[in-house]
Tab-separated table of C-alpha atoms and ligand atoms in Angstrom:
chain	number	residue	atom	x	y	z
A	19	MET	CA	8.006	-11.385	48.837
A	20	LYS	CA	5.334	-13.105	50.825
A	21	ASN	CA	4.336	-11.686	54.154
A	22	GLU	CA	3.120	-13.583	57.133
A	23	VAL	CA	-0.353	-15.023	56.642
A	24	ILE	CA	-2.741	-13.597	59.226
A	25	VAL	CA	-6.021	-15.210	58.105
A	26	ARG	CA	-6.245	-18.683	56.660
A	27	CYS	CA	-9.549	-20.296	55.736
A	28	ASP	CA	-9.333	-23.903	54.776
A	29	ASN	CA	-12.370	-25.536	53.192
A	30	LEU	CA	-14.783	-23.536	55.352
A	31	VAL	CA	-18.343	-24.766	55.405
A	32	LYS	CA	-21.204	-23.070	57.199
A	33	ILE	CA	-24.665	-24.524	57.292
A	34	PHE	CA	-27.519	-22.654	58.941
A	35	GLU	CA	-30.546	-24.653	59.964
A	36	LEU	CA	-33.817	-22.806	59.864
A	37	ASP	CA	-36.859	-24.868	60.842
A	38	GLU	CA	-35.934	-28.089	59.043
A	39	GLN	CA	-34.404	-26.114	56.184
A	40	LYS	CA	-30.668	-26.084	55.654
A	41	VAL	CA	-28.953	-23.054	54.188
A	42	LEU	CA	-25.468	-23.585	52.834
A	43	ALA	CA	-23.861	-20.200	53.458
A	44	LEU	CA	-20.232	-21.253	52.897
A	45	GLN	CA	-19.438	-24.187	50.658
A	46	GLY	CA	-15.770	-25.041	51.086
A	47	LEU	CA	-14.163	-21.632	51.037
A	48	ASP	CA	-10.370	-21.301	50.852
A	49	LEU	CA	-8.674	-17.978	51.456
A	50	GLU	CA	-5.406	-16.516	52.699
A	51	ILE	CA	-4.859	-12.942	53.744
A	52	GLU	CA	-1.447	-11.562	54.615
A	53	LYS	CA	-0.601	-9.352	57.526
A	54	GLY	CA	-0.941	-5.675	56.619
A	55	GLU	CA	-3.119	-6.277	53.569
A	56	MET	CA	-6.154	-4.203	52.721
A	57	VAL	CA	-8.666	-6.296	50.832
A	58	THR	CA	-12.263	-5.987	49.819
A	59	ILE	CA	-14.718	-8.840	49.637
A	60	LEU	CA	-17.243	-8.383	46.896
A	61	GLY	CA	-20.315	-10.463	46.155
A	62	LYS	CA	-24.049	-10.454	45.669
A	63	SER	CA	-26.418	-10.353	48.577
A	64	GLY	CA	-26.655	-13.794	50.165
A	65	SER	CA	-23.319	-15.012	48.795
A	66	GLY	CA	-21.861	-15.551	52.269
A	67	LYS	CA	-19.818	-12.383	52.844
A	68	SER	CA	-21.116	-11.585	56.332
A	69	THR	CA	-20.947	-15.226	57.344
A	70	LEU	CA	-17.272	-15.276	56.365
A	71	LEU	CA	-16.519	-12.037	58.190
A	72	ASN	CA	-18.265	-13.261	61.339
A	73	ILE	CA	-16.225	-16.456	61.295
A	74	ILE	CA	-12.941	-14.571	60.818
A	75	GLY	CA	-13.928	-12.314	63.716
A	76	GLY	CA	-14.814	-15.189	66.006
A	77	LEU	CA	-18.496	-14.217	66.219
A	78	ASP	CA	-19.561	-17.462	64.631
A	79	THR	CA	-17.948	-20.859	64.126
A	80	PRO	CA	-17.824	-22.932	60.945
A	81	THR	CA	-19.750	-26.177	60.539
A	82	ALA	CA	-16.627	-27.722	58.986
A	83	GLY	CA	-13.203	-26.652	57.823
A	84	GLU	CA	-10.521	-24.707	59.609
A	85	ILE	CA	-10.076	-21.035	60.363
A	86	MET	CA	-6.725	-19.752	61.606
A	87	VAL	CA	-6.172	-16.149	62.630
A	88	GLY	CA	-2.521	-15.596	63.457
A	89	ASN	CA	-1.723	-18.684	65.479
A	90	HIS	CA	-5.238	-19.042	66.870
A	91	ASN	CA	-7.227	-21.958	65.555
A	92	LEU	CA	-10.723	-20.498	65.934
A	93	SER	CA	-12.408	-23.701	64.816
A	94	LYS	CA	-11.137	-25.344	68.004
A	95	MET	CA	-11.966	-22.543	70.447
A	96	GLN	CA	-14.680	-22.448	73.082
A	97	LYS	CA	-17.072	-19.536	73.407
A	98	ASP	CA	-15.136	-17.752	76.165
A	99	GLU	CA	-11.826	-18.174	74.326
A	100	LEU	CA	-13.413	-16.731	71.193
A	101	GLU	CA	-14.664	-13.766	73.152
A	102	GLU	CA	-11.207	-13.121	74.567
A	103	PHE	CA	-9.684	-13.466	71.099
A	104	ARG	CA	-12.209	-10.997	69.704
A	105	LYS	CA	-11.595	-8.459	72.431
A	106	ASN	CA	-7.835	-8.512	71.875
A	107	THR	CA	-7.465	-9.024	68.153
A	108	ILE	CA	-10.466	-7.781	66.199
A	109	GLY	CA	-12.148	-4.456	65.518
A	110	PHE	CA	-15.568	-4.427	63.867
A	111	VAL	CA	-17.338	-1.756	61.867
A	112	TRP	CA	-20.901	-2.547	60.934
A	113	GLN	CA	-23.177	-1.261	58.226
A	114	LYS	CA	-25.737	0.258	60.559
A	115	ASN	CA	-24.624	3.142	62.735
A	116	ARG	CA	-26.773	2.084	65.625
A	117	GLU	CA	-24.880	-1.211	65.821
A	118	ASN	CA	-21.572	0.622	66.093
A	119	LEU	CA	-22.230	3.334	68.655
A	120	PHE	CA	-24.074	3.762	71.943
A	121	SER	CA	-26.598	6.536	71.381
A	122	TYR	CA	-26.552	7.645	75.033
A	123	MET	CA	-22.778	8.223	75.071
A	124	THR	CA	-20.832	11.070	73.535
A	125	VAL	CA	-18.341	10.456	70.754
A	126	ILE	CA	-15.348	10.302	73.081
A	127	GLU	CA	-17.191	8.185	75.643
A	128	ASN	CA	-17.981	5.695	72.893
A	129	VAL	CA	-14.296	5.347	72.090
A	130	MET	CA	-13.285	5.148	75.754
A	131	ALA	CA	-15.927	2.523	76.495
A	132	VAL	CA	-14.069	-0.163	74.536
A	133	MET	CA	-10.621	0.638	75.874
A	134	ASN	CA	-8.990	-1.518	78.450
A	135	TYR	CA	-9.259	0.369	81.713
A	136	THR	CA	-7.066	-1.847	83.847
A	137	ALA	CA	-3.551	-0.490	83.530
A	138	SER	CA	-4.150	3.144	82.771
A	139	ASP	CA	-5.952	5.930	84.519
A	140	LYS	CA	-8.894	7.771	83.058
A	141	ASN	CA	-6.939	10.786	81.815
A	142	GLU	CA	-4.578	8.582	79.914
A	143	ILE	CA	-7.518	6.725	78.366
A	144	ARG	CA	-9.086	10.044	77.381
A	145	GLU	CA	-5.820	11.117	75.711
A	146	MET	CA	-5.649	7.870	73.760
A	147	ALA	CA	-9.272	8.190	72.679
A	148	LEU	CA	-8.650	11.735	71.530
A	149	ARG	CA	-5.689	10.630	69.438
A	150	LEU	CA	-7.873	8.020	67.750
A	151	LEU	CA	-10.509	10.656	67.054
A	152	GLN	CA	-7.756	12.812	65.529
A	153	ASP	CA	-6.781	9.892	63.282
A	154	VAL	CA	-10.300	9.792	61.875
A	155	GLY	CA	-10.718	13.575	61.790
A	156	MET	CA	-13.425	13.723	64.464
A	157	GLU	CA	-11.652	15.277	67.462
A	158	SER	CA	-13.565	18.546	67.224
A	159	GLN	CA	-16.853	16.678	67.669
A	160	GLN	CA	-15.781	14.652	70.681
A	161	ASN	CA	-18.566	15.892	72.953
A	162	LYS	CA	-21.448	15.415	70.551
A	163	PHE	CA	-23.873	12.518	70.661
A	164	PRO	CA	-24.081	10.174	67.652
A	165	SER	CA	-27.519	11.524	66.702
A	166	GLN	CA	-25.955	14.979	66.205
A	167	LEU	CA	-23.602	13.652	63.513
A	168	SER	CA	-24.064	12.826	59.838
A	169	GLY	CA	-23.982	9.199	58.682
A	170	GLY	CA	-20.433	9.569	57.406
A	171	GLU	CA	-19.250	11.166	60.642
A	172	GLN	CA	-20.851	8.376	62.645
A	173	GLN	CA	-18.955	5.824	60.582
A	174	ARG	CA	-15.700	7.713	61.223
A	175	VAL	CA	-16.355	7.481	64.938
A	176	ALA	CA	-17.244	3.811	64.492
A	177	ILE	CA	-13.819	3.285	62.931
A	178	ALA	CA	-12.150	4.994	65.908
A	179	VAL	CA	-14.164	2.728	68.240
A	180	ALA	CA	-13.136	-0.332	66.224
A	181	LEU	CA	-9.487	0.650	66.606
A	182	ALA	CA	-9.728	1.413	70.319
A	183	ASN	CA	-8.626	-2.074	71.391
A	184	ASN	CA	-5.610	-1.759	69.076
A	185	PRO	CA	-6.719	-4.711	66.928
A	186	GLN	CA	-4.564	-6.614	64.460
A	187	ILE	CA	-7.483	-6.928	62.084
A	188	LEU	CA	-10.234	-4.477	61.277
A	189	LEU	CA	-13.338	-6.097	59.823
A	190	ALA	CA	-15.868	-3.846	58.147
A	191	ASP	CA	-19.170	-5.218	56.862
A	192	GLU	CA	-20.549	-2.853	54.227
A	193	PRO	CA	-19.487	0.201	56.252
A	194	THR	CA	-20.444	2.563	53.455
A	195	SER	CA	-23.785	1.210	52.352
A	196	ALA	CA	-25.784	3.767	54.330
A	197	VAL	CA	-23.909	6.861	53.078
A	198	ASP	CA	-23.712	8.663	49.729
A	199	SER	CA	-20.982	7.784	47.265
A	200	LYS	CA	-18.744	10.774	48.033
A	201	THR	CA	-18.797	9.940	51.742
A	202	ALA	CA	-18.240	6.282	50.889
A	203	HIS	CA	-15.028	7.173	49.080
A	204	GLN	CA	-13.900	9.304	52.027
A	205	ILE	CA	-14.426	6.401	54.377
A	206	LEU	CA	-12.471	4.121	52.062
A	207	LYS	CA	-9.617	6.619	51.950
A	208	LEU	CA	-9.632	6.831	55.712
A	209	LEU	CA	-9.345	3.044	55.914
A	210	TYR	CA	-6.436	3.204	53.467
A	211	LYS	CA	-4.686	5.755	55.613
A	212	LEU	CA	-5.117	3.659	58.759
A	213	ASN	CA	-3.923	0.581	56.897
A	214	LYS	CA	-0.757	2.328	55.712
A	215	GLU	CA	0.010	4.282	58.857
A	216	LYS	CA	-0.912	1.745	61.516
A	217	GLY	CA	-0.294	-1.417	59.523
A	218	VAL	CA	-3.638	-2.836	60.614
A	219	THR	CA	-4.949	-5.547	58.304
A	220	ILE	CA	-8.295	-4.459	56.868
A	221	ILE	CA	-10.972	-6.666	55.390
A	222	MET	CA	-13.928	-4.752	54.038
A	223	VAL	CA	-17.093	-6.260	52.631
A	224	THR	CA	-18.853	-4.243	49.991
A	225	HIS	CA	-21.106	-4.707	47.011
A	226	ASP	CA	-19.915	-1.470	45.439
A	227	THR	CA	-17.439	-2.120	42.622
A	228	ALA	CA	-16.563	1.578	42.487
A	229	LEU	CA	-14.985	1.110	45.917
A	230	SER	CA	-13.456	-2.314	45.417
A	231	ASP	CA	-11.768	-1.123	42.236
A	232	LYS	CA	-9.641	1.211	44.331
A	233	VAL	CA	-8.194	-1.556	46.445
A	234	ASN	CA	-5.147	-3.731	45.778
A	235	ARG	CA	-6.903	-7.011	46.164
A	236	THR	CA	-10.545	-7.854	45.736
A	237	ILE	CA	-11.888	-11.268	46.575
A	238	MET	CA	-15.108	-12.129	44.838
A	239	ILE	CA	-17.473	-14.527	46.544
A	240	ALA	CA	-20.255	-16.426	44.869
A	241	ASP	CA	-22.330	-19.231	46.379
A	242	GLY	CA	-20.250	-19.388	49.527
A	243	LYS	CA	-16.912	-19.786	47.742
A	244	VAL	CA	-14.180	-17.574	46.394
A	245	SER	CA	-14.897	-17.300	42.679
A	246	THR	CA	-12.279	-14.895	41.394
A	247	GLU	CA	-9.739	-12.427	42.705
A	248	LYS	CA	-8.636	-9.147	41.253
A	249	LEU	CA	-5.132	-7.934	41.984
A	250	ARG	CA	-3.953	-4.442	41.266
A	251	ILE	CA	-0.629	-4.555	39.499
A	252	LYS	CA	0.576	-1.166	40.652
A	253	ASP	CA	0.499	-0.302	44.323
A	254	TYR	CA	-2.225	2.082	45.320
A	255	ASP	CA	-1.161	5.654	45.560
A	256	VAL	CA	-2.982	7.655	48.160
A	257	ASN	CA	-2.097	11.228	48.888
A	258	PHE	CA	-2.272	11.497	52.660
A	259	SER	CA	-1.041	15.079	52.806
A	260	ASP	CA	-4.339	16.165	51.358
A	261	ALA	CA	-6.836	16.786	54.155
A	262	ASN	CA	-9.429	14.905	52.142
A	263	PHE	CA	-7.103	11.935	51.606
A	264	SER	CA	-7.365	12.154	47.839
A	265	TYR	CA	-6.214	9.201	45.823
A	266	ARG	CA	-5.253	9.308	42.207
A	267	ASP	CA	-8.273	8.928	40.044
A	268	ASP	CA	-6.351	7.525	37.113
A	269	ILE	CA	-6.289	4.209	38.881
A	270	GLU	CA	-8.916	2.379	36.962
A	271	LYS	CA	-10.012	-1.105	36.129
A	272	GLU	CA	-7.311	-1.627	33.475
A	273	VAL	CA	-4.590	-2.037	36.056
A	274	HIS	CA	-6.358	-4.985	37.593
A	275	GLU	CA	-5.719	-8.537	36.610
A	276	GLU	CA	-8.434	-11.006	37.337
A	277	TYR	CA	-7.661	-14.421	38.761
A	278	SER	CA	-9.883	-17.419	39.162
A	279	ILE	CA	-9.294	-19.746	42.042
A	280	LEU	CA	-8.568	-23.423	41.728
A	281	ASP	CA	-9.877	-25.190	44.774
A	282	LYS	CA	-8.115	-28.042	46.534
A	283	ALA	CA	-9.711	-30.577	44.179
A	284	ASN	CA	-8.532	-28.523	41.171
A	285	ARG	CA	-12.043	-27.350	40.415
A	286	LEU	CA	-12.528	-23.989	38.789
A	287	LYS	CA	-15.633	-21.821	38.963
A	288	LEU	CA	-16.391	-19.786	35.872
A	289	ASP	CA	-18.881	-16.992	36.127
A	290	ASP	CA	-21.979	-16.811	33.943
A	291	GLU	CA	-20.804	-13.678	32.188
A	292	MET	CA	-17.551	-15.329	31.076
A	293	LEU	CA	-19.442	-18.307	29.711
A	294	ARG	CA	-21.910	-16.059	27.931
A	295	GLN	CA	-19.084	-14.104	26.291
A	296	ALA	CA	-17.423	-17.319	25.170
A	297	GLY	CA	-20.738	-18.537	23.771
A	298	ILE	CA	-20.715	-21.568	26.029
A	299	ASP	CA	-24.284	-22.628	26.786
A	300	THR	CA	-23.990	-26.352	27.343
A	301	ASN	CA	-22.571	-28.224	30.307
A	302	LYS	CA	-20.084	-30.079	28.139
A	303	VAL	CA	-16.964	-28.210	27.088
A	304	LYS	CA	-13.819	-29.056	25.197
A	305	VAL	CA	-10.600	-28.582	27.168
A	306	THR	CA	-7.236	-28.546	25.392
A	307	ILE	CA	-3.729	-27.412	26.244
A	308	VAL	CA	-1.990	-25.117	23.811
A	309	ASP	CA	1.357	-23.462	24.611
A	310	GLU	CA	0.969	-23.937	28.371
A	311	LYS	CA	-2.527	-22.470	28.218
A	312	ILE	CA	-5.688	-24.344	28.967
A	313	ILE	CA	-8.407	-23.527	26.497
A	314	ILE	CA	-12.019	-24.163	27.361
A	315	GLU	CA	-14.365	-23.960	24.429
A	316	LYS	CA	-17.845	-24.802	23.346
A	317	GLU	CA	-18.379	-28.374	22.267
A	318	SER	CA	-18.127	-28.213	18.492
A	319	LEU	CA	-20.782	-29.912	16.409
A	320	GLU	CA	-18.359	-30.698	13.564
A	321	ALA	CA	-16.378	-32.972	15.838
A	322	LYS	CA	-19.288	-35.343	16.191
B	413	LIG	P1	-24.144	-11.734	52.433
B	413	LIG	O1	-23.508	-11.048	53.589
B	413	LIG	O2	-23.195	-12.024	51.320
B	413	LIG	O3	-25.362	-11.022	51.936
B	413	LIG	P2	-24.758	-13.804	54.359
B	413	LIG	O4	-23.442	-14.321	54.772
B	413	LIG	O5	-25.433	-12.874	55.273
B	413	LIG	O6	-24.637	-13.185	52.901
B	413	LIG	O7	-25.738	-15.024	54.110
B	413	LIG	C1	-25.424	-16.155	53.331
B	413	LIG	C2	-26.609	-17.108	53.335
B	413	LIG	O8	-26.798	-17.624	54.636
B	413	LIG	C3	-27.918	-16.443	52.942
B	413	LIG	O9	-28.688	-17.370	52.229
B	413	LIG	C4	-28.557	-16.132	54.284
B	413	LIG	O10	-29.946	-16.097	54.173
B	413	LIG	C5	-28.084	-17.280	55.135
B	413	LIG	N1	-27.926	-16.906	56.548
B	413	LIG	C6	-27.078	-15.997	57.057
B	413	LIG	N2	-27.173	-15.916	58.390
B	413	LIG	C7	-28.127	-16.799	58.743
B	413	LIG	C8	-28.699	-17.215	60.005
B	413	LIG	N3	-28.289	-16.701	61.163
B	413	LIG	N4	-29.650	-18.152	59.976
B	413	LIG	C9	-30.065	-18.709	58.812
B	413	LIG	N5	-29.572	-18.384	57.608
B	413	LIG	C10	-28.621	-17.448	57.560
B	414	LIG	MG1	-23.978	-9.259	54.523
């Protein structure tokens, strides 16, 4: 069963120009994400992950290609329309705590600051903010300032802030890179819980395979394109009754199947490691079809 597609990237290209120099950050990236999915985006530094996330979130626009989020065509929007879209549809969690929270506001004030004040009165807003802080397990610290919290706690508050506008999509750019690995797993579990309970679509960038291995779908990016995808065959199984949101630790790499992506021109990107393992070290390969399988092998010398 295919769910509604909430993010569709079609041949996205992003070129940055830095004093005469052009940087190709995205090179024709195709991607679809369904409503309610929780995916991770994995890739080396500089591969284009943040650029992609910023474009999905309407913070940046592509040089070419199309980006649709729900029925909004972001590639056609003006700055003010993008801002409106962002305010209503997207929640962001950044890597650095200081980009997520105002240091001069308390925890609850930070959450309230992004809520829409118009319709409701202040008490109602406070109630809603408190409920969000309960969702992330931070209600008891509502009157502290960010500097009085640990890195992991700050990120929990950042998640509550990101959810305060009731977004359809939560975008998180390496939200766990500044915390230790135990805290990183707790943050991931919290995101899982919010994904399951609130149905919010979550796209998380990481370079930590220990985290991405716990997620149903991992999209790997290399050189500004989707290179491969990993899909978990079994659904994830998170125990929410546990206060620490434990997930089963027997979920390991074996249950993943790896997929490579054919682009619109039927091109396939193979990673270096695959080629190394197959002993392919030339740029000419032999391609044959055997039993509905395409076999790519090293050019054989005997054939000459
Ligand atoms: P990642 O998040 O995967 O580390 P980025 O999306 O940040 O990668 O960057 C992709 C490429 O684009 C890199 O080469 C980076 O230096 C370049 N880049 C990103 N943002 C800018 C910018 N604002 N100006 C110029 N180059 C940029
Ligand atoms: Mg980045």
